[in-house]
Tab-separated table of C-alpha atoms in Angstrom:
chain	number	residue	atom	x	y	z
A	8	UNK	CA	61.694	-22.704	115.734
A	9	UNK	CA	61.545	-21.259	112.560
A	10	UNK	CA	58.563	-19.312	110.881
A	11	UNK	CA	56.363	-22.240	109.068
A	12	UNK	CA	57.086	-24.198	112.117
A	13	UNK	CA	55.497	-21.184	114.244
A	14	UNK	CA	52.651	-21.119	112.062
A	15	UNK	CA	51.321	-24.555	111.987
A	16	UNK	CA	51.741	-24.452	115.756
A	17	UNK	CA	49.856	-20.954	115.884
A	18	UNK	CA	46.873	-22.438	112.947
A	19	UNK	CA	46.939	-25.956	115.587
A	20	UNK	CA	46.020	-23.850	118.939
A	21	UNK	CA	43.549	-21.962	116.563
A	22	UNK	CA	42.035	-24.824	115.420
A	23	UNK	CA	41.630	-26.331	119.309
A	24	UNK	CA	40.582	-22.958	119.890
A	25	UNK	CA	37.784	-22.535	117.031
A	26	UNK	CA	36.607	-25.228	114.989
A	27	UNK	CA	36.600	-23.051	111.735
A	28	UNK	CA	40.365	-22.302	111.794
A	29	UNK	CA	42.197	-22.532	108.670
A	30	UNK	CA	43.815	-26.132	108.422
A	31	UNK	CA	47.068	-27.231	106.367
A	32	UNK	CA	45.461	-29.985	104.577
A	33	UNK	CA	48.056	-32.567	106.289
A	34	UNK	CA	45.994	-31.578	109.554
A	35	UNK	CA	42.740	-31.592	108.149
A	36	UNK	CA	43.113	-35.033	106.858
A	37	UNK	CA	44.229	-36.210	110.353
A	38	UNK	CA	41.475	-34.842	111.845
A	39	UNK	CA	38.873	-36.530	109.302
A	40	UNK	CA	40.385	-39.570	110.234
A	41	UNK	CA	40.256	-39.531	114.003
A	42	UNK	CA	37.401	-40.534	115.768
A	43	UNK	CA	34.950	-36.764	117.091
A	44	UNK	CA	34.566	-37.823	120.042
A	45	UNK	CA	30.655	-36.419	120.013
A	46	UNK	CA	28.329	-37.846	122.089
A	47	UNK	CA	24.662	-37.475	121.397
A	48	UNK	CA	23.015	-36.341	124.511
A	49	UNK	CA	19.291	-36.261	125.438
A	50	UNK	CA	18.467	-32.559	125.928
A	51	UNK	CA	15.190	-32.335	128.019
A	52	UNK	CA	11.574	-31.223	126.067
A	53	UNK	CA	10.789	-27.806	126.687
A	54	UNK	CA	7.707	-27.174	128.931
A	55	UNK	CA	5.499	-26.983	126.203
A	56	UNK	CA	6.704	-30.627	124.511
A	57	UNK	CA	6.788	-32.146	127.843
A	58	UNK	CA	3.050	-31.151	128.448
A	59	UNK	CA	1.523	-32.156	125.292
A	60	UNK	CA	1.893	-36.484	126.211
A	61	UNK	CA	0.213	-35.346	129.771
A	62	UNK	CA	-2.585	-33.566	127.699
A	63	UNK	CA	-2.495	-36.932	125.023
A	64	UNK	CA	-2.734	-39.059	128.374
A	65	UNK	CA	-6.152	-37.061	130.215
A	66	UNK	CA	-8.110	-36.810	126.463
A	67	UNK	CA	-8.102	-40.259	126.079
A	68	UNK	CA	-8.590	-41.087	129.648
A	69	UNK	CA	-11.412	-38.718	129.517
A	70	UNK	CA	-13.182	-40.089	126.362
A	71	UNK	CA	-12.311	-43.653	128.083
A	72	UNK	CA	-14.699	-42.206	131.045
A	73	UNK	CA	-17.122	-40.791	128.265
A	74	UNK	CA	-18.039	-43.868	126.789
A	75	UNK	CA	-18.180	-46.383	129.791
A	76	UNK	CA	-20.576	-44.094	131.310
A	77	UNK	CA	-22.423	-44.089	127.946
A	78	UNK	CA	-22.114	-47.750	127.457
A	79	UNK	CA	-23.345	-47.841	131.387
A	80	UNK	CA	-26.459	-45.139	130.278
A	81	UNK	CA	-27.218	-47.762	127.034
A	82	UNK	CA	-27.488	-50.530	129.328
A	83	UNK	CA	-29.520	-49.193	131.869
A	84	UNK	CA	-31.857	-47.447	129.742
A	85	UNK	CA	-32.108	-50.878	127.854
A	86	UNK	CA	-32.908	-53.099	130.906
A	87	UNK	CA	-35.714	-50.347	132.033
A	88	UNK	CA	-37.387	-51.179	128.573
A	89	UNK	CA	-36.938	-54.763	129.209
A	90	UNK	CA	-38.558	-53.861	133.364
A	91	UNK	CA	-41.689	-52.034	131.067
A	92	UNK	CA	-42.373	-54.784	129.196
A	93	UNK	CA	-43.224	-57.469	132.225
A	94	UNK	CA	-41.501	-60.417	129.983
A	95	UNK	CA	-42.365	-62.999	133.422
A	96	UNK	CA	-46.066	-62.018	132.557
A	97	UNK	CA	-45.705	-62.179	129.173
A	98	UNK	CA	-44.094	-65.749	129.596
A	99	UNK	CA	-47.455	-66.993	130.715
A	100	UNK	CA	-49.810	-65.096	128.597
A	101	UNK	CA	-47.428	-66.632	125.582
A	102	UNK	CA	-48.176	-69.923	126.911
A	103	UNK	CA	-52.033	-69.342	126.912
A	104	UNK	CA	-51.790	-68.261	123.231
A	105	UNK	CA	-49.799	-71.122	122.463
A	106	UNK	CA	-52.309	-73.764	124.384
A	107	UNK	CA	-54.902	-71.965	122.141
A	108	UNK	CA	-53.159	-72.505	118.582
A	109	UNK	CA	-51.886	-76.219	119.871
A	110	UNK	CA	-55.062	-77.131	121.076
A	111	UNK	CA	-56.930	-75.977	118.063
A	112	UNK	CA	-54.463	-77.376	115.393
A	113	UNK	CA	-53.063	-80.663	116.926
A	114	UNK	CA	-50.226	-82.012	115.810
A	115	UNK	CA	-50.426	-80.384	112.336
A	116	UNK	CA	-49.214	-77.132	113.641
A	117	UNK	CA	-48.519	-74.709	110.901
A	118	UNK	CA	-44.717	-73.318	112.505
A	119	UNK	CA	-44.071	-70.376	110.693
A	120	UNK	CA	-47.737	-69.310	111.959
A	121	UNK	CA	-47.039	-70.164	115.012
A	122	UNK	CA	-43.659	-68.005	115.237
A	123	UNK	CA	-45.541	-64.974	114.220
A	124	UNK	CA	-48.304	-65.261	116.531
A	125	UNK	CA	-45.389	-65.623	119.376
A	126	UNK	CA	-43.985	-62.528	117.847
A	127	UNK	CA	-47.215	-60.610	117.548
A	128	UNK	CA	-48.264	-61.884	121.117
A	129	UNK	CA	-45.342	-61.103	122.797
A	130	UNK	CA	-45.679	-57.372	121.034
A	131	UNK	CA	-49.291	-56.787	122.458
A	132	UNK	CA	-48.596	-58.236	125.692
A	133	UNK	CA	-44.915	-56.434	126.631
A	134	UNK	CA	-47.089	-53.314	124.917
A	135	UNK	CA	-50.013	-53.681	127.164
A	136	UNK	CA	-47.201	-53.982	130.277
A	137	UNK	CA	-45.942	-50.658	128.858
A	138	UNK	CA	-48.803	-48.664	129.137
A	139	UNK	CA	-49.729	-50.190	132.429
A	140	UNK	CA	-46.726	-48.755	133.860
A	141	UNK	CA	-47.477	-45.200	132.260
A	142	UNK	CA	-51.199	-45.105	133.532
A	143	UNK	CA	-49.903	-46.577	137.312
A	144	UNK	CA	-46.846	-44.469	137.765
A	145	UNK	CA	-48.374	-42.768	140.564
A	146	UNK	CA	-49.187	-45.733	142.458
A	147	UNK	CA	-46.017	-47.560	141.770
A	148	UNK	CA	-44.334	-44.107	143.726
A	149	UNK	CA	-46.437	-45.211	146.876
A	150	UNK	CA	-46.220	-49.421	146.706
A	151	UNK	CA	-43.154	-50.333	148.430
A	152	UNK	CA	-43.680	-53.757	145.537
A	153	UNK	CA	-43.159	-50.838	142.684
A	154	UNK	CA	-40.898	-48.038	144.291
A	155	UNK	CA	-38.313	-49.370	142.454
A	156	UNK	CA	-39.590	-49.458	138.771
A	157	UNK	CA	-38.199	-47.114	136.430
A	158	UNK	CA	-40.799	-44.253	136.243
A	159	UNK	CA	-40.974	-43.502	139.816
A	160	UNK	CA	-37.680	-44.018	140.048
A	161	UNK	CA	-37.241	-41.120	136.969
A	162	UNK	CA	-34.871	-43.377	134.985
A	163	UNK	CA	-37.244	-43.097	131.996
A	164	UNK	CA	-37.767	-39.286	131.349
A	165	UNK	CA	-40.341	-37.627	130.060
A	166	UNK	CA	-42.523	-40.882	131.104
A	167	UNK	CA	-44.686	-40.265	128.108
A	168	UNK	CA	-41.715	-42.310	126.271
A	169	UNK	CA	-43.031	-45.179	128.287
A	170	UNK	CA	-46.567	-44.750	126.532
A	171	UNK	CA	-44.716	-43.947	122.949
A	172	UNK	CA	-43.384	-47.428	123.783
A	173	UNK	CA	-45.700	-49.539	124.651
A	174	UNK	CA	-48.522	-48.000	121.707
A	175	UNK	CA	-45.606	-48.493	118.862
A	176	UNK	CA	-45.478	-52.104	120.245
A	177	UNK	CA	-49.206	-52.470	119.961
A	178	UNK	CA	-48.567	-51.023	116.492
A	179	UNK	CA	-46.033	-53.706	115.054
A	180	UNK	CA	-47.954	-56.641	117.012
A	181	UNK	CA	-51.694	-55.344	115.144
A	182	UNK	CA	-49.297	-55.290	111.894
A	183	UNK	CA	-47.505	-58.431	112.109
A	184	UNK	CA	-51.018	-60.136	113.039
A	185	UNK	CA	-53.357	-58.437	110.888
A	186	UNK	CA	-50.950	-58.891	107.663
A	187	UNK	CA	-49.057	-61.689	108.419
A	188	UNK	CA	-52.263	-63.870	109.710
A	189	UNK	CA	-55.773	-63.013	110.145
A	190	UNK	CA	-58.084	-60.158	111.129
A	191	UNK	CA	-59.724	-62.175	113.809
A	192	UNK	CA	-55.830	-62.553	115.232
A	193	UNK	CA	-55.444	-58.686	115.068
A	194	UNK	CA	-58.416	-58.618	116.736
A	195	UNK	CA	-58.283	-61.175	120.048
A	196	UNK	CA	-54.977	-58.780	120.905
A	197	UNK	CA	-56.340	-56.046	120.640
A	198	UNK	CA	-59.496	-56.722	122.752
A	199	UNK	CA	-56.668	-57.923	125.648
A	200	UNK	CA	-54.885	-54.338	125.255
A	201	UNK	CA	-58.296	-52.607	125.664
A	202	UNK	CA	-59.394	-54.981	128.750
A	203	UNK	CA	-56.287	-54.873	130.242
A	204	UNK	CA	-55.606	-50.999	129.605
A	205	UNK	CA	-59.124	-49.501	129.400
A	206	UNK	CA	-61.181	-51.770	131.800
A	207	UNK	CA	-59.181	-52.596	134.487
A	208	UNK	CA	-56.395	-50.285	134.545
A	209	UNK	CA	-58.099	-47.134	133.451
A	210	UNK	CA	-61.520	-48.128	134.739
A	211	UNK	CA	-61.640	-50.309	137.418
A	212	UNK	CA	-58.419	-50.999	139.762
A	213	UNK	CA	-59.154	-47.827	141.638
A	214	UNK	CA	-62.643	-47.509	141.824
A	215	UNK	CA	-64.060	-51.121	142.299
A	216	UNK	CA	-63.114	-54.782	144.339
A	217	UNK	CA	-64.118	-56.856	141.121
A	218	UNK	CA	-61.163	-55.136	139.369
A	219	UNK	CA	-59.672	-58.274	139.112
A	220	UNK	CA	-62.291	-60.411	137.871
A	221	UNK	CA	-63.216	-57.983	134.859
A	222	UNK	CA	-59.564	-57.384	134.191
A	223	UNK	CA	-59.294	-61.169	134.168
A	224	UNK	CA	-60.878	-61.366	130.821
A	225	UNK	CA	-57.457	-59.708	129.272
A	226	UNK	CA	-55.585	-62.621	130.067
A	227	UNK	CA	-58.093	-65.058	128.216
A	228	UNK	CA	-57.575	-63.276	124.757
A	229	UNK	CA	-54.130	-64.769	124.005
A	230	UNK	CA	-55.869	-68.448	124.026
A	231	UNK	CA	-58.338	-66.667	121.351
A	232	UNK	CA	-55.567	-65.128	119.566
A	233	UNK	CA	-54.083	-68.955	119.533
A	234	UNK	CA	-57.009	-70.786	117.979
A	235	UNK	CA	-57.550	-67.438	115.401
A	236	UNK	CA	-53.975	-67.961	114.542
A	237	UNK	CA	-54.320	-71.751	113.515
A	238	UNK	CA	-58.039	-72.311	111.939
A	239	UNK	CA	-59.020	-68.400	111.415
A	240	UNK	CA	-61.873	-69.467	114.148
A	241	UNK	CA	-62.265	-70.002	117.625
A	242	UNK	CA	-61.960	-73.715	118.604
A	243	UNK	CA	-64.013	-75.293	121.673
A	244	UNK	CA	-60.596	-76.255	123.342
A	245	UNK	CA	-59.790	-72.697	122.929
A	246	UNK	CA	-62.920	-71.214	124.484
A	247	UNK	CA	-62.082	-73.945	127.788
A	248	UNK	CA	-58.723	-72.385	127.972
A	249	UNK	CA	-59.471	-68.694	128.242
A	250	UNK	CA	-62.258	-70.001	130.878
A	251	UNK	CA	-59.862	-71.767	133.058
A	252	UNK	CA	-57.729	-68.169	132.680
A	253	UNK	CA	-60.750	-66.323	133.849
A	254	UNK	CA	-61.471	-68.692	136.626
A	255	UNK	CA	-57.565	-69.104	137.729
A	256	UNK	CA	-56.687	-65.234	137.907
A	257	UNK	CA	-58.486	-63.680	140.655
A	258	UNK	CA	-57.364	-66.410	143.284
A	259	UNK	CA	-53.781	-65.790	141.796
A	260	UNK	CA	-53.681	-61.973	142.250
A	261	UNK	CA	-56.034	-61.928	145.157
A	262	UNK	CA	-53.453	-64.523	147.283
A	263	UNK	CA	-50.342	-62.114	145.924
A	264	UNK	CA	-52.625	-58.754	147.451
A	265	UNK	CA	-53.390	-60.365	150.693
A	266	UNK	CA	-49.416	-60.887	151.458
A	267	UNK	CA	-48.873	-57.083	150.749
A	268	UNK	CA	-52.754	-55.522	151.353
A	269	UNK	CA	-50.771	-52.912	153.315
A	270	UNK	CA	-48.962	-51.871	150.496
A	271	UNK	CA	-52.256	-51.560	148.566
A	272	UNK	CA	-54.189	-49.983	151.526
A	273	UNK	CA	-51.250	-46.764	151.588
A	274	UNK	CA	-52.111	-46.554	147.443
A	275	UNK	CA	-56.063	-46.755	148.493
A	276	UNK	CA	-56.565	-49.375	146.027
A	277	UNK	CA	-59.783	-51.049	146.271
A	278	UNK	CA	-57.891	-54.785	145.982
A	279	UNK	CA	-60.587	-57.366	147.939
A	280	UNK	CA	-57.931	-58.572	150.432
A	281	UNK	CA	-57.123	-54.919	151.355
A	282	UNK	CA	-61.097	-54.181	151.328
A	283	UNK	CA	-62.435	-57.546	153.113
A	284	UNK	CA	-61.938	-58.453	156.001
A	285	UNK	CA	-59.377	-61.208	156.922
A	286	UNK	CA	-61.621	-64.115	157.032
A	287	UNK	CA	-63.471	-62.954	154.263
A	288	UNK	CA	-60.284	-62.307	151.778
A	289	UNK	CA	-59.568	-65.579	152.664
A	290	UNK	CA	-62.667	-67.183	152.120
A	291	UNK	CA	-62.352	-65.793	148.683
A	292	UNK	CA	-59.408	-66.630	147.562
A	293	UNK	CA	-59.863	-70.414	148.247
A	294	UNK	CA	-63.478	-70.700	146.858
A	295	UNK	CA	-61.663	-68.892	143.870
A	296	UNK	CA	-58.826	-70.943	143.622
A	297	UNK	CA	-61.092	-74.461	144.336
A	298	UNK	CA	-63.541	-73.311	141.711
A	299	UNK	CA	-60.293	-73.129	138.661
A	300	UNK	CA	-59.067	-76.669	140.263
A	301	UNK	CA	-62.107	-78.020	140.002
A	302	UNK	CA	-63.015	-76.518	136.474
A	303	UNK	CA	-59.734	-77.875	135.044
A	304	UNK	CA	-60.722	-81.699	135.778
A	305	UNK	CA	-64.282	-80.770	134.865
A	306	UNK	CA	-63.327	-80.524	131.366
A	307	UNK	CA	-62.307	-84.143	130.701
A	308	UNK	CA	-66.336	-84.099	130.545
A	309	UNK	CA	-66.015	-82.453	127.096
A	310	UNK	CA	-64.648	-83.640	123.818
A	311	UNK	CA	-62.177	-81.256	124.420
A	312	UNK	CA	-59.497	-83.479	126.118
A	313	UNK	CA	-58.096	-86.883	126.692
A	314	UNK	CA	-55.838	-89.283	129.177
A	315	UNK	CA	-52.545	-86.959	128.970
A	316	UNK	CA	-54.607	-84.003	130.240
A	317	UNK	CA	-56.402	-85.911	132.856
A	318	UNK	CA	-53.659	-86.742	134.349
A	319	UNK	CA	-51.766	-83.765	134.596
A	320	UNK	CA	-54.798	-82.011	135.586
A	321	UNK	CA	-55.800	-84.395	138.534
A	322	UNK	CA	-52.056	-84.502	139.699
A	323	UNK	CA	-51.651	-80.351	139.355
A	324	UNK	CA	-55.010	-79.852	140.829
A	325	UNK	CA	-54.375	-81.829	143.705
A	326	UNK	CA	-51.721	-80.251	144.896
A	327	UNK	CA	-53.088	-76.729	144.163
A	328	UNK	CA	-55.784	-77.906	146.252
A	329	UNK	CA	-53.465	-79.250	149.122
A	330	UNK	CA	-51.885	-75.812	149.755
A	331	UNK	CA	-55.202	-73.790	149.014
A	332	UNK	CA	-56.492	-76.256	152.232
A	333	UNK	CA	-53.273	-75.298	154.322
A	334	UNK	CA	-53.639	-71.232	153.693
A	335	UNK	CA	-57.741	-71.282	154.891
A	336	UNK	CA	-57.075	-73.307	158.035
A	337	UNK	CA	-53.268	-71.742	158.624
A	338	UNK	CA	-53.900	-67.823	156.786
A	339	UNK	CA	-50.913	-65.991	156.700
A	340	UNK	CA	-49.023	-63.945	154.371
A	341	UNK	CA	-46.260	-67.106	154.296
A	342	UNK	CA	-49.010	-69.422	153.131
A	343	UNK	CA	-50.905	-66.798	150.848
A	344	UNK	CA	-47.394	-66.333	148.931
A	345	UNK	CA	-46.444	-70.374	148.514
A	346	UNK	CA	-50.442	-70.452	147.285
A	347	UNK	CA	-49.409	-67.587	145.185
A	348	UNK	CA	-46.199	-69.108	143.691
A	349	UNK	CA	-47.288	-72.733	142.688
A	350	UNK	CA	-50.840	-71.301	141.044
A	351	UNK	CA	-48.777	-70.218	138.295
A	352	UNK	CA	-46.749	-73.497	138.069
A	353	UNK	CA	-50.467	-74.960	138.154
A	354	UNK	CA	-51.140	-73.159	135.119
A	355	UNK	CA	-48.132	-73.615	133.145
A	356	UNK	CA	-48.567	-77.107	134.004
A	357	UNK	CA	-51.971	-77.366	132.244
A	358	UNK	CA	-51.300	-75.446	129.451
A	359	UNK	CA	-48.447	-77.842	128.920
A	360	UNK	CA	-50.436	-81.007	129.372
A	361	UNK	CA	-53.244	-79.338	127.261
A	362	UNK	CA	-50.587	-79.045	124.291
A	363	UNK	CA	-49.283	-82.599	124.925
A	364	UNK	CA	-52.475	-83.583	124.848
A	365	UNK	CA	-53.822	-82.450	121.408
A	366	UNK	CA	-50.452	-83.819	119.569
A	367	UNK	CA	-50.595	-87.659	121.110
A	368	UNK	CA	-54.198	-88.321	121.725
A	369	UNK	CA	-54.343	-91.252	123.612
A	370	UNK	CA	-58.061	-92.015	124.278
A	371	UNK	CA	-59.508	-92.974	127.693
């Protein structure tokens, strides 16, 4: 082997040996054109890289946690505001004020008058539930009925929010009625607020048995409202209607008391079925429930009405009558509660056929 021969062998082991060798160009152009042979391999992250996706991961799982129990928080907070505002209550008492303004009006019913005084009725009324549940959160904590609302339950804290509440819907309903109808409006919903608040809840449901028939007047103001809303006056339909409301309400609430006069007995509430005794409460509450019946057919006697109140009235009464019958000569709290249940159908039912009344007018 000679010595160029012995030095392109020596420069070829150097070059297997260490990458950087020097190369005859002949070599270095056959090693440019055969394939490296590198692989790319996955090297594992270091501890650090490999924690950051697990860190990524529990943030967002976290915040995922964060807001459904916020969302959860919104919505229960929400449907306690809704629970304040008694809207099965404020159902009916909607219905009076709209027997009021139909009554009074007839079939020329002004509707964008009669959408705000369903706006600024609902307002007062869910306002007047507000408060109600601010001034009775004591009691509620003792009736097994109102354990479960949201103050004693402390879902609403401080409970003074409930009271923020329901005067700032008092607020907007005055507003909406006094600007966007009539003083005399404004002022039929606000007489219910201070009934309902001042007289019977503040005044009388713990100290006297008539609670119930003062506080009855509250529920009569919405058919007020409803005439004051239509004709700026107060209509002789109207007047009928918050009479029958008077009438109907302490047999309603009286029958509901006598089914759970325990519960009202532990929160010493002077309720007449928890007062009375049995035969007496239930004396009561079917003279008071016969007494609305009656009233309701008595006012076909007026100018008031004609033939499509008639007969819903005779038909409504009638059956009113039927179970009022079955509670005095079966009492019991099963009886007292299906008395309880239809009276407010009974209502509803002659509000309705009041309305349908005053827009077809078909003469006896």
């Amino acid at each position: 082997m000679d010595s160029t021969a012995e030095t392109e062998g020596v420069a070829s082991r150097d070059h297997r040996a260490w990458p950087f060798a020097v190369q005859s160009p002949e070599s270095a152009l056959r090693r440019m054109s055969r394939p490296s042979g590198l692989r790319l391999v996955p090297t594992a992250p270091s501890p650090r890289e490999a924690s950051q996706p697990r860190k990524s991961s529990f943030a967002n799982k976290r915040l995922r946690t964060l807001a459904d129990s916020a969302r959860r928080v919104s919505a229960v907070a929400f449907s306690d505001y809704l629970q304040l505002m008694k809207l099965r209550i404020d159902a009916l008492l909607l219905l009076v004020a709209a027997a009021g303004f139909v009554a009074t009006s007839g079939a020329a019913a002004d509707l964008p008058r009669f959408g705000l005084l369903m706006t600024a009725g609902l307002l007062g009324a869910a306002g007047a539930s507000a408060t109600n549940h601010y001034l009775d959160r004591d009691l509620d904590a003792v009736m097994r009925r109102t354990q479960t609302r949201p103050l004693p339950q402390h879902r609403i804290e401080p409970p003074a929010h409930a009271l923020a509440f329901g005067v700032g819907l008092l607020g907007l309903s005055l507003a909406i009625a006094g600007f966007g109808l009539n003083l005399l409006t404004a002022a039929m919903i606000g007489l219910g607020y201070a009934i309902y608040v001042g007289v019977y809840t503040i005044g009388l449901k713990r100290t006297h048995v008539s609670n119930i028939v003062i506080g009855g007047l509250a529920g009569s103001c919405p058919a007020l409202a409803g005439s004051a809303a239509a004709a700026n006056s107060i209509s002789l339909p109207a007047v009928l209607i918050a009479v029958l409301v008077f009438l109907w309400t302490p047999g309603h609430f009286w029958a509901l008391a006598y089914r759970g006069r325990e519960d009202y007995r532990r929160a010493h509430l002077p309720m007449l079925p928890a007062v009375w005794d049995d035969r007496g409460s239930v004396i009561a509450i079917a003279g008071s429930t016969a007494i609305a019946a009656l009233a309701s057919i008595a006012f076909i006697w007026t100018s008031a009405f004609d033939a499509v109140y008639l007969i819903v009235a005779i038909g409504s009464s009638a059956v009113l009558l039927g179970l009022t019958v079955k509670f005095l000569a079966h009492p019991s709290p099963e009886t007292a509660w299906a008395g309880y249940r239809f009276s407010g159908i009974y209502l509803a039912a002659i509000l309705i056929g009041m309305m349908a009344d005053a827009i077809l007018r078909i003469p006896l």
